[in-house]
Amino acid sequence: MSAVITEAVSWAVGIAQDDRHGYSQYQRWGPDYDCSSLVISAYEQAGVPVKEAGATYTGNMRRAFEKCGFKSIKYGSGTVLMKGDVLLREKHHAALYIGDGQIVQASGAETGKIYGKEGDQTTREIYLRSFYVNRHGWDYILRYEEQESEVMKVHIEMPVLRYGAKCSEVGLIQTLLNSFGYVGKNKKKLTVDSDWGINTDYAFEAFQKDPKKSGVLTVDKICGQKSWNALLHHQF
């Protein structure tokens, strides 16, 4: 299994399981998402620059994903799905197949429309469910085929981390954030205790918002592959 696919799926599932993230097109690139921005952001966080290649909504996803090493497969009744496949109905919907007959998708706001309050008020704005055929049908499966490139050669596989995580990798993040000069919500240097609490969350969000330090990152307060690359490859 490709590390990129594993990372993309893990990130999207993490978003779905965190009710701070809901469906709304007001803030569709984080903290909230819509169907296309969720899938696009998942692969962006895994280090595949699909957004940079032009993916902004369902209508232009296919060509942009193809530029980044995805194969377009016309969907049919006999199509066999693989973990990491993007399910695409070009004018209507996108979802991510996560394996074992399950998908993750951004479905709709609590208002029943495309706009709503920040966060998931219904627990089904972004959620996991069994695979189904969209009422409009699916047009394509976009399947990632790992390419040999400089990006892949420097790919570093690290865990997806967020608020509440407790592990040695959190300590590394705290050390790096301190070295960059970020402080916690208490305006003090972070305590390197390997526990992602309020102060680490505050400093990490500031890092993601700072294009001079992080490059262009989705501000979601989740340390996925793209955030790890920015942290580990930053020039002190």
PDB file of C-alpha atoms in Angstrom:
ATOM      1  CA  MET A   1       0.000   0.000   0.000  1.00  0.00           C
ATOM      2  CA  SER A   2       1.363   3.399  -1.021  1.00  0.00           C
ATOM      3  CA  ALA A   3       2.361   5.613   1.901  1.00  0.00           C
ATOM      4  CA  VAL A   4       0.688   8.498   0.074  1.00  0.00           C
ATOM      5  CA  ILE A   5      -2.660   6.687  -0.056  1.00  0.00           C
ATOM      6  CA  THR A   6      -2.362   5.640   3.587  1.00  0.00           C
ATOM      7  CA  GLU A   7      -1.662   9.254   4.558  1.00  0.00           C
ATOM      8  CA  ALA A   8      -4.531  10.694   2.506  1.00  0.00           C
ATOM      9  CA  VAL A   9      -7.055   8.206   3.890  1.00  0.00           C
ATOM     10  CA  SER A  10      -5.839   8.669   7.470  1.00  0.00           C
ATOM     11  CA  TRP A  11      -6.118  12.444   7.206  1.00  0.00           C
ATOM     12  CA  ALA A  12      -9.647  12.369   5.738  1.00  0.00           C
ATOM     13  CA  VAL A  13     -10.864   9.860   8.338  1.00  0.00           C
ATOM     14  CA  GLY A  14      -9.373  12.045  11.080  1.00  0.00           C
ATOM     15  CA  ILE A  15     -11.306  15.054   9.795  1.00  0.00           C
ATOM     16  CA  ALA A  16     -14.536  13.038   9.723  1.00  0.00           C
ATOM     17  CA  GLN A  17     -14.032  11.870  13.306  1.00  0.00           C
ATOM     18  CA  ASP A  18     -13.327  15.374  14.627  1.00  0.00           C
ATOM     19  CA  ASP A  19     -16.547  17.363  15.067  1.00  0.00           C
ATOM     20  CA  ARG A  20     -14.650  20.655  14.928  1.00  0.00           C
ATOM     21  CA  HIS A  21     -14.793  20.144  11.145  1.00  0.00           C
ATOM     22  CA  GLY A  22     -18.120  20.297   9.348  1.00  0.00           C
ATOM     23  CA  TYR A  23     -19.583  21.054   5.930  1.00  0.00           C
ATOM     24  CA  SER A  24     -19.764  24.652   4.808  1.00  0.00           C
ATOM     25  CA  GLN A  25     -18.643  26.439   1.687  1.00  0.00           C
ATOM     26  CA  TYR A  26     -17.876  29.550   3.745  1.00  0.00           C
ATOM     27  CA  GLN A  27     -14.626  27.947   4.964  1.00  0.00           C
ATOM     28  CA  ARG A  28     -14.264  25.030   2.566  1.00  0.00           C
ATOM     29  CA  TRP A  29     -10.459  24.835   2.816  1.00  0.00           C
ATOM     30  CA  GLY A  30     -10.504  24.439   6.588  1.00  0.00           C
ATOM     31  CA  PRO A  31     -11.689  24.151   9.233  1.00  0.00           C
ATOM     32  CA  ASP A  32     -14.805  23.191   7.238  1.00  0.00           C
ATOM     33  CA  TYR A  33     -14.919  21.413   3.878  1.00  0.00           C
ATOM     34  CA  ASP A  34     -17.250  20.491   1.054  1.00  0.00           C
ATOM     35  CA  CYS A  35     -17.132  17.239  -0.917  1.00  0.00           C
ATOM     36  CA  SER A  36     -14.373  18.246  -3.330  1.00  0.00           C
ATOM     37  CA  SER A  37     -12.179  20.286  -0.977  1.00  0.00           C
ATOM     38  CA  LEU A  38     -12.099  17.381   1.516  1.00  0.00           C
ATOM     39  CA  VAL A  39     -10.739  14.957  -1.087  1.00  0.00           C
ATOM     40  CA  ILE A  40      -8.381  17.521  -2.622  1.00  0.00           C
ATOM     41  CA  SER A  41      -7.034  18.482   0.817  1.00  0.00           C
ATOM     42  CA  ALA A  42      -6.522  14.820   1.769  1.00  0.00           C
ATOM     43  CA  TYR A  43      -4.089  14.265  -1.092  1.00  0.00           C
ATOM     44  CA  GLU A  44      -2.515  17.705  -0.627  1.00  0.00           C
ATOM     45  CA  GLN A  45      -1.783  16.767   2.994  1.00  0.00           C
ATOM     46  CA  ALA A  46      -0.224  13.537   1.730  1.00  0.00           C
ATOM     47  CA  GLY A  47       2.189  15.559  -0.387  1.00  0.00           C
ATOM     48  CA  VAL A  48       0.481  15.309  -3.798  1.00  0.00           C
ATOM     49  CA  PRO A  49       0.004  18.879  -5.148  1.00  0.00           C
ATOM     50  CA  VAL A  50      -3.404  18.365  -6.756  1.00  0.00           C
ATOM     51  CA  LYS A  51      -4.685  21.776  -5.680  1.00  0.00           C
ATOM     52  CA  GLU A  52      -1.587  23.439  -7.048  1.00  0.00           C
ATOM     53  CA  ALA A  53      -2.229  21.532 -10.294  1.00  0.00           C
ATOM     54  CA  GLY A  54      -5.627  23.203 -10.585  1.00  0.00           C
ATOM     55  CA  ALA A  55      -8.085  21.114  -8.548  1.00  0.00           C
ATOM     56  CA  THR A  56     -10.582  23.455  -6.880  1.00  0.00           C
ATOM     57  CA  TYR A  57     -13.970  21.742  -7.346  1.00  0.00           C
ATOM     58  CA  THR A  58     -15.506  18.602  -8.842  1.00  0.00           C
ATOM     59  CA  GLY A  59     -15.531  20.042 -12.355  1.00  0.00           C
ATOM     60  CA  ASN A  60     -11.751  20.388 -12.659  1.00  0.00           C
ATOM     61  CA  MET A  61     -10.556  17.620 -10.357  1.00  0.00           C
ATOM     62  CA  ARG A  62     -10.062  14.940 -13.002  1.00  0.00           C
ATOM     63  CA  ARG A  63      -7.560  16.818 -15.153  1.00  0.00           C
ATOM     64  CA  ALA A  64      -5.659  18.185 -12.172  1.00  0.00           C
ATOM     65  CA  PHE A  65      -5.420  14.740 -10.535  1.00  0.00           C
ATOM     66  CA  GLU A  66      -4.255  13.215 -13.807  1.00  0.00           C
ATOM     67  CA  LYS A  67      -1.390  15.739 -13.884  1.00  0.00           C
ATOM     68  CA  CYS A  68      -0.301  14.384 -10.495  1.00  0.00           C
ATOM     69  CA  GLY A  69      -0.117  10.703 -11.402  1.00  0.00           C
ATOM     70  CA  PHE A  70      -3.743   9.580 -11.081  1.00  0.00           C
ATOM     71  CA  LYS A  71      -5.352   7.293 -13.635  1.00  0.00           C
ATOM     72  CA  SER A  72      -8.958   8.018 -14.662  1.00  0.00           C
ATOM     73  CA  ILE A  73     -11.097   4.879 -14.821  1.00  0.00           C
ATOM     74  CA  LYS A  74     -14.602   5.114 -16.243  1.00  0.00           C
ATOM     75  CA  TYR A  75     -16.963   3.875 -13.536  1.00  0.00           C
ATOM     76  CA  GLY A  76     -19.097   0.839 -14.297  1.00  0.00           C
ATOM     77  CA  SER A  77     -21.093  -1.763 -12.388  1.00  0.00           C
ATOM     78  CA  GLY A  78     -18.149  -4.169 -12.389  1.00  0.00           C
ATOM     79  CA  THR A  79     -15.557  -1.661 -11.198  1.00  0.00           C
ATOM     80  CA  VAL A  80     -13.363  -3.035  -8.390  1.00  0.00           C
ATOM     81  CA  LEU A  81     -12.495  -0.300  -5.901  1.00  0.00           C
ATOM     82  CA  MET A  82      -9.143   0.080  -4.181  1.00  0.00           C
ATOM     83  CA  LYS A  83      -8.271   1.970  -1.006  1.00  0.00           C
ATOM     84  CA  GLY A  84      -7.526   5.595  -1.856  1.00  0.00           C
ATOM     85  CA  ASP A  85      -9.728   5.711  -4.968  1.00  0.00           C
ATOM     86  CA  VAL A  86     -11.475   9.025  -5.558  1.00  0.00           C
ATOM     87  CA  LEU A  87     -15.121   8.599  -6.541  1.00  0.00           C
ATOM     88  CA  LEU A  88     -16.083  11.443  -8.855  1.00  0.00           C
ATOM     89  CA  ARG A  89     -19.313  12.714 -10.351  1.00  0.00           C
ATOM     90  CA  GLU A  90     -17.922  15.719 -12.175  1.00  0.00           C
ATOM     91  CA  LYS A  91     -20.891  18.059 -11.795  1.00  0.00           C
ATOM     92  CA  HIS A  92     -22.139  16.889  -8.424  1.00  0.00           C
ATOM     93  CA  HIS A  93     -20.027  15.017  -5.889  1.00  0.00           C
ATOM     94  CA  ALA A  94     -16.707  13.508  -4.813  1.00  0.00           C
ATOM     95  CA  ALA A  95     -15.835  11.001  -2.090  1.00  0.00           C
ATOM     96  CA  LEU A  96     -12.838   8.928  -1.004  1.00  0.00           C
ATOM     97  CA  TYR A  97     -12.914   5.130  -0.814  1.00  0.00           C
ATOM     98  CA  ILE A  98     -11.125   4.028   2.376  1.00  0.00           C
ATOM     99  CA  GLY A  99     -11.346   0.249   1.981  1.00  0.00           C
ATOM    100  CA  ASP A 100     -13.530  -2.509   3.448  1.00  0.00           C
ATOM    101  CA  GLY A 101     -16.599  -1.220   1.609  1.00  0.00           C
ATOM    102  CA  GLN A 102     -16.414   2.201   3.278  1.00  0.00           C
ATOM    103  CA  ILE A 103     -16.088   5.777   2.007  1.00  0.00           C
ATOM    104  CA  VAL A 104     -15.509   9.128   3.686  1.00  0.00           C
ATOM    105  CA  GLN A 105     -17.354  12.150   2.358  1.00  0.00           C
ATOM    106  CA  ALA A 106     -18.451  15.695   3.115  1.00  0.00           C
ATOM    107  CA  SER A 107     -22.201  15.468   2.724  1.00  0.00           C
ATOM    108  CA  GLY A 108     -24.003  18.705   3.661  1.00  0.00           C
ATOM    109  CA  ALA A 109     -24.410  21.393   6.310  1.00  0.00           C
ATOM    110  CA  GLU A 110     -26.785  21.123   9.261  1.00  0.00           C
ATOM    111  CA  THR A 111     -29.041  23.586   7.421  1.00  0.00           C
ATOM    112  CA  GLY A 112     -29.586  21.130   4.608  1.00  0.00           C
ATOM    113  CA  LYS A 113     -27.844  23.554   2.284  1.00  0.00           C
ATOM    114  CA  ILE A 114     -24.250  24.400   1.359  1.00  0.00           C
ATOM    115  CA  TYR A 115     -23.649  26.875   4.197  1.00  0.00           C
ATOM    116  CA  GLY A 116     -23.720  26.298   7.933  1.00  0.00           C
ATOM    117  CA  LYS A 117     -22.043  26.957  11.257  1.00  0.00           C
ATOM    118  CA  GLU A 118     -18.423  25.980  11.782  1.00  0.00           C
ATOM    119  CA  GLY A 119     -18.064  22.388  12.949  1.00  0.00           C
ATOM    120  CA  ASP A 120     -20.241  19.302  12.622  1.00  0.00           C
ATOM    121  CA  GLN A 121     -23.578  19.831  14.358  1.00  0.00           C
ATOM    122  CA  THR A 122     -25.163  16.593  13.108  1.00  0.00           C
ATOM    123  CA  THR A 123     -22.120  14.214  13.134  1.00  0.00           C
ATOM    124  CA  ARG A 124     -22.982  13.481   9.481  1.00  0.00           C
ATOM    125  CA  GLU A 125     -21.707  16.639   7.804  1.00  0.00           C
ATOM    126  CA  ILE A 126     -18.394  14.847   7.195  1.00  0.00           C
ATOM    127  CA  TYR A 127     -18.614  11.143   7.976  1.00  0.00           C
ATOM    128  CA  LEU A 128     -17.825   7.529   7.157  1.00  0.00           C
ATOM    129  CA  ARG A 129     -20.433   5.315   5.538  1.00  0.00           C
ATOM    130  CA  SER A 130     -20.756   2.204   3.404  1.00  0.00           C
ATOM    131  CA  PHE A 131     -20.074   2.558  -0.306  1.00  0.00           C
ATOM    132  CA  TYR A 132     -23.057   3.570  -2.408  1.00  0.00           C
ATOM    133  CA  VAL A 133     -23.718   4.720  -5.945  1.00  0.00           C
ATOM    134  CA  ASN A 134     -24.435   8.455  -5.938  1.00  0.00           C
ATOM    135  CA  ARG A 135     -27.976   9.253  -7.121  1.00  0.00           C
ATOM    136  CA  HIS A 136     -26.449  10.869 -10.202  1.00  0.00           C
ATOM    137  CA  GLY A 137     -24.092   7.900 -10.629  1.00  0.00           C
ATOM    138  CA  TRP A 138     -20.296   8.042 -10.549  1.00  0.00           C
ATOM    139  CA  ASP A 139     -18.433   9.196 -13.660  1.00  0.00           C
ATOM    140  CA  TYR A 140     -14.864   8.214 -12.792  1.00  0.00           C
ATOM    141  CA  ILE A 141     -12.586   6.527 -10.335  1.00  0.00           C
ATOM    142  CA  LEU A 142      -9.354   8.497  -9.921  1.00  0.00           C
ATOM    143  CA  ARG A 143      -6.656   6.050  -8.833  1.00  0.00           C
ATOM    144  CA  TYR A 144      -3.272   7.163  -7.568  1.00  0.00           C
ATOM    145  CA  GLU A 145      -0.303   5.510  -9.250  1.00  0.00           C
ATOM    146  CA  GLU A 146       2.881   6.400  -7.403  1.00  0.00           C
ATOM    147  CA  GLN A 147       5.429   8.106  -9.611  1.00  0.00           C
ATOM    148  CA  GLU A 148       9.203   8.250  -9.255  1.00  0.00           C
ATOM    149  CA  SER A 149       9.979  11.893  -8.679  1.00  0.00           C
ATOM    150  CA  GLU A 150      12.029  14.118  -6.431  1.00  0.00           C
ATOM    151  CA  VAL A 151       8.929  14.648  -4.269  1.00  0.00           C
ATOM    152  CA  MET A 152       8.548  10.921  -3.725  1.00  0.00           C
ATOM    153  CA  LYS A 153      12.242  10.469  -2.969  1.00  0.00           C
ATOM    154  CA  VAL A 154      12.104  12.913  -0.055  1.00  0.00           C
ATOM    155  CA  HIS A 155       8.759  11.630   1.236  1.00  0.00           C
ATOM    156  CA  ILE A 156       9.027  11.005   4.976  1.00  0.00           C
ATOM    157  CA  GLU A 157       6.358   8.803   6.509  1.00  0.00           C
ATOM    158  CA  MET A 158       5.227  10.259   9.831  1.00  0.00           C
ATOM    159  CA  PRO A 159       2.019   9.800  11.860  1.00  0.00           C
ATOM    160  CA  VAL A 160      -0.968  12.113  11.456  1.00  0.00           C
ATOM    161  CA  LEU A 161      -1.197  14.061  14.711  1.00  0.00           C
ATOM    162  CA  ARG A 162      -3.663  16.542  16.188  1.00  0.00           C
ATOM    163  CA  TYR A 163      -4.955  17.957  19.471  1.00  0.00           C
ATOM    164  CA  GLY A 164      -4.982  15.262  22.163  1.00  0.00           C
ATOM    165  CA  ALA A 165      -2.075  13.228  20.751  1.00  0.00           C
ATOM    166  CA  LYS A 166       0.563  12.010  23.205  1.00  0.00           C
ATOM    167  CA  CYS A 167       3.726  10.559  21.688  1.00  0.00           C
ATOM    168  CA  SER A 168       7.404  11.288  21.056  1.00  0.00           C
ATOM    169  CA  GLU A 169       6.599  12.811  17.656  1.00  0.00           C
ATOM    170  CA  VAL A 170       4.553  15.520  19.413  1.00  0.00           C
ATOM    171  CA  GLY A 171       7.700  16.347  21.382  1.00  0.00           C
ATOM    172  CA  LEU A 172       9.538  16.766  18.079  1.00  0.00           C
ATOM    173  CA  ILE A 173       6.828  19.147  16.845  1.00  0.00           C
ATOM    174  CA  GLN A 174       7.062  21.146  20.081  1.00  0.00           C
ATOM    175  CA  THR A 175      10.842  21.368  19.760  1.00  0.00           C
ATOM    176  CA  LEU A 176      10.594  22.543  16.140  1.00  0.00           C
ATOM    177  CA  LEU A 177       7.894  25.108  16.913  1.00  0.00           C
ATOM    178  CA  ASN A 178      10.048  26.497  19.727  1.00  0.00           C
ATOM    179  CA  SER A 179      13.011  26.741  17.361  1.00  0.00           C
ATOM    180  CA  PHE A 180      10.876  28.723  14.901  1.00  0.00           C
ATOM    181  CA  GLY A 181       9.866  31.156  17.629  1.00  0.00           C
ATOM    182  CA  TYR A 182       6.207  30.222  18.044  1.00  0.00           C
ATOM    183  CA  VAL A 183       4.613  30.434  21.487  1.00  0.00           C
ATOM    184  CA  GLY A 184       1.563  28.932  23.119  1.00  0.00           C
ATOM    185  CA  LYS A 185      -1.741  30.572  23.952  1.00  0.00           C
ATOM    186  CA  ASN A 186      -0.136  31.545  27.251  1.00  0.00           C
ATOM    187  CA  LYS A 187       2.452  33.551  25.245  1.00  0.00           C
ATOM    188  CA  LYS A 188       5.232  31.320  26.567  1.00  0.00           C
ATOM    189  CA  LYS A 189       7.647  28.893  24.938  1.00  0.00           C
ATOM    190  CA  LEU A 190       6.163  25.410  24.632  1.00  0.00           C
ATOM    191  CA  THR A 191       6.940  22.806  27.259  1.00  0.00           C
ATOM    192  CA  VAL A 192       8.377  19.786  25.436  1.00  0.00           C
ATOM    193  CA  ASP A 193       6.249  17.150  27.162  1.00  0.00           C
ATOM    194  CA  SER A 194       5.057  15.175  24.080  1.00  0.00           C
ATOM    195  CA  ASP A 195       1.446  16.106  24.900  1.00  0.00           C
ATOM    196  CA  TRP A 196      -0.502  18.069  22.258  1.00  0.00           C
ATOM    197  CA  GLY A 197      -2.571  20.406  24.402  1.00  0.00           C
ATOM    198  CA  ILE A 198      -4.016  23.900  24.036  1.00  0.00           C
ATOM    199  CA  ASN A 199      -0.673  25.700  23.837  1.00  0.00           C
ATOM    200  CA  THR A 200       0.787  23.331  21.233  1.00  0.00           C
ATOM    201  CA  ASP A 201      -2.450  23.593  19.239  1.00  0.00           C
ATOM    202  CA  TYR A 202      -2.214  27.399  19.288  1.00  0.00           C
ATOM    203  CA  ALA A 203       1.445  27.467  18.223  1.00  0.00           C
ATOM    204  CA  PHE A 204       0.919  24.868  15.483  1.00  0.00           C
ATOM    205  CA  GLU A 205      -2.001  26.824  14.026  1.00  0.00           C
ATOM    206  CA  ALA A 206       0.199  29.935  13.940  1.00  0.00           C
ATOM    207  CA  PHE A 207       2.837  27.926  12.053  1.00  0.00           C
ATOM    208  CA  GLN A 208       0.309  26.728   9.454  1.00  0.00           C
ATOM    209  CA  LYS A 209      -0.928  30.303   8.960  1.00  0.00           C
ATOM    210  CA  ASP A 210       2.585  31.653   8.351  1.00  0.00           C
ATOM    211  CA  PRO A 211       3.467  31.288   4.632  1.00  0.00           C
ATOM    212  CA  LYS A 212       7.052  32.413   5.266  1.00  0.00           C
ATOM    213  CA  LYS A 213       7.664  29.422   7.520  1.00  0.00           C
ATOM    214  CA  SER A 214       5.268  26.748   6.321  1.00  0.00           C
ATOM    215  CA  GLY A 215       4.612  27.554   2.689  1.00  0.00           C
ATOM    216  CA  VAL A 216       0.959  27.302   1.677  1.00  0.00           C
ATOM    217  CA  LEU A 217      -0.759  24.870   4.049  1.00  0.00           C
ATOM    218  CA  THR A 218      -4.381  24.104   4.859  1.00  0.00           C
ATOM    219  CA  VAL A 219      -4.991  25.611   8.303  1.00  0.00           C
ATOM    220  CA  ASP A 220      -6.645  22.620   9.993  1.00  0.00           C
ATOM    221  CA  LYS A 221      -4.405  22.185  13.071  1.00  0.00           C
ATOM    222  CA  ILE A 222      -3.565  18.656  11.911  1.00  0.00           C
ATOM    223  CA  CYS A 223       0.020  17.604  11.292  1.00  0.00           C
ATOM    224  CA  GLY A 224      -0.233  15.477   8.155  1.00  0.00           C
ATOM    225  CA  GLN A 225       2.460  14.686   5.603  1.00  0.00           C
ATOM    226  CA  LYS A 226       2.534  18.139   4.035  1.00  0.00           C
ATOM    227  CA  SER A 227       2.853  19.827   7.445  1.00  0.00           C
ATOM    228  CA  TRP A 228       5.571  17.338   8.448  1.00  0.00           C
ATOM    229  CA  ASN A 229       7.490  18.145   5.271  1.00  0.00           C
ATOM    230  CA  ALA A 230       7.250  21.866   6.006  1.00  0.00           C
ATOM    231  CA  LEU A 231       8.399  21.368   9.613  1.00  0.00           C
ATOM    232  CA  LEU A 232      11.281  19.012   8.854  1.00  0.00           C
ATOM    233  CA  HIS A 233      12.560  20.763   5.741  1.00  0.00           C
ATOM    234  CA  HIS A 234      12.359  24.306   7.083  1.00  0.00           C
ATOM    235  CA  GLN A 235      15.623  26.204   6.988  1.00  0.00           C
ATOM    236  CA  PHE A 236      16.476  27.463  10.477  1.00  0.00           C
TER     237      PHE A 236
END
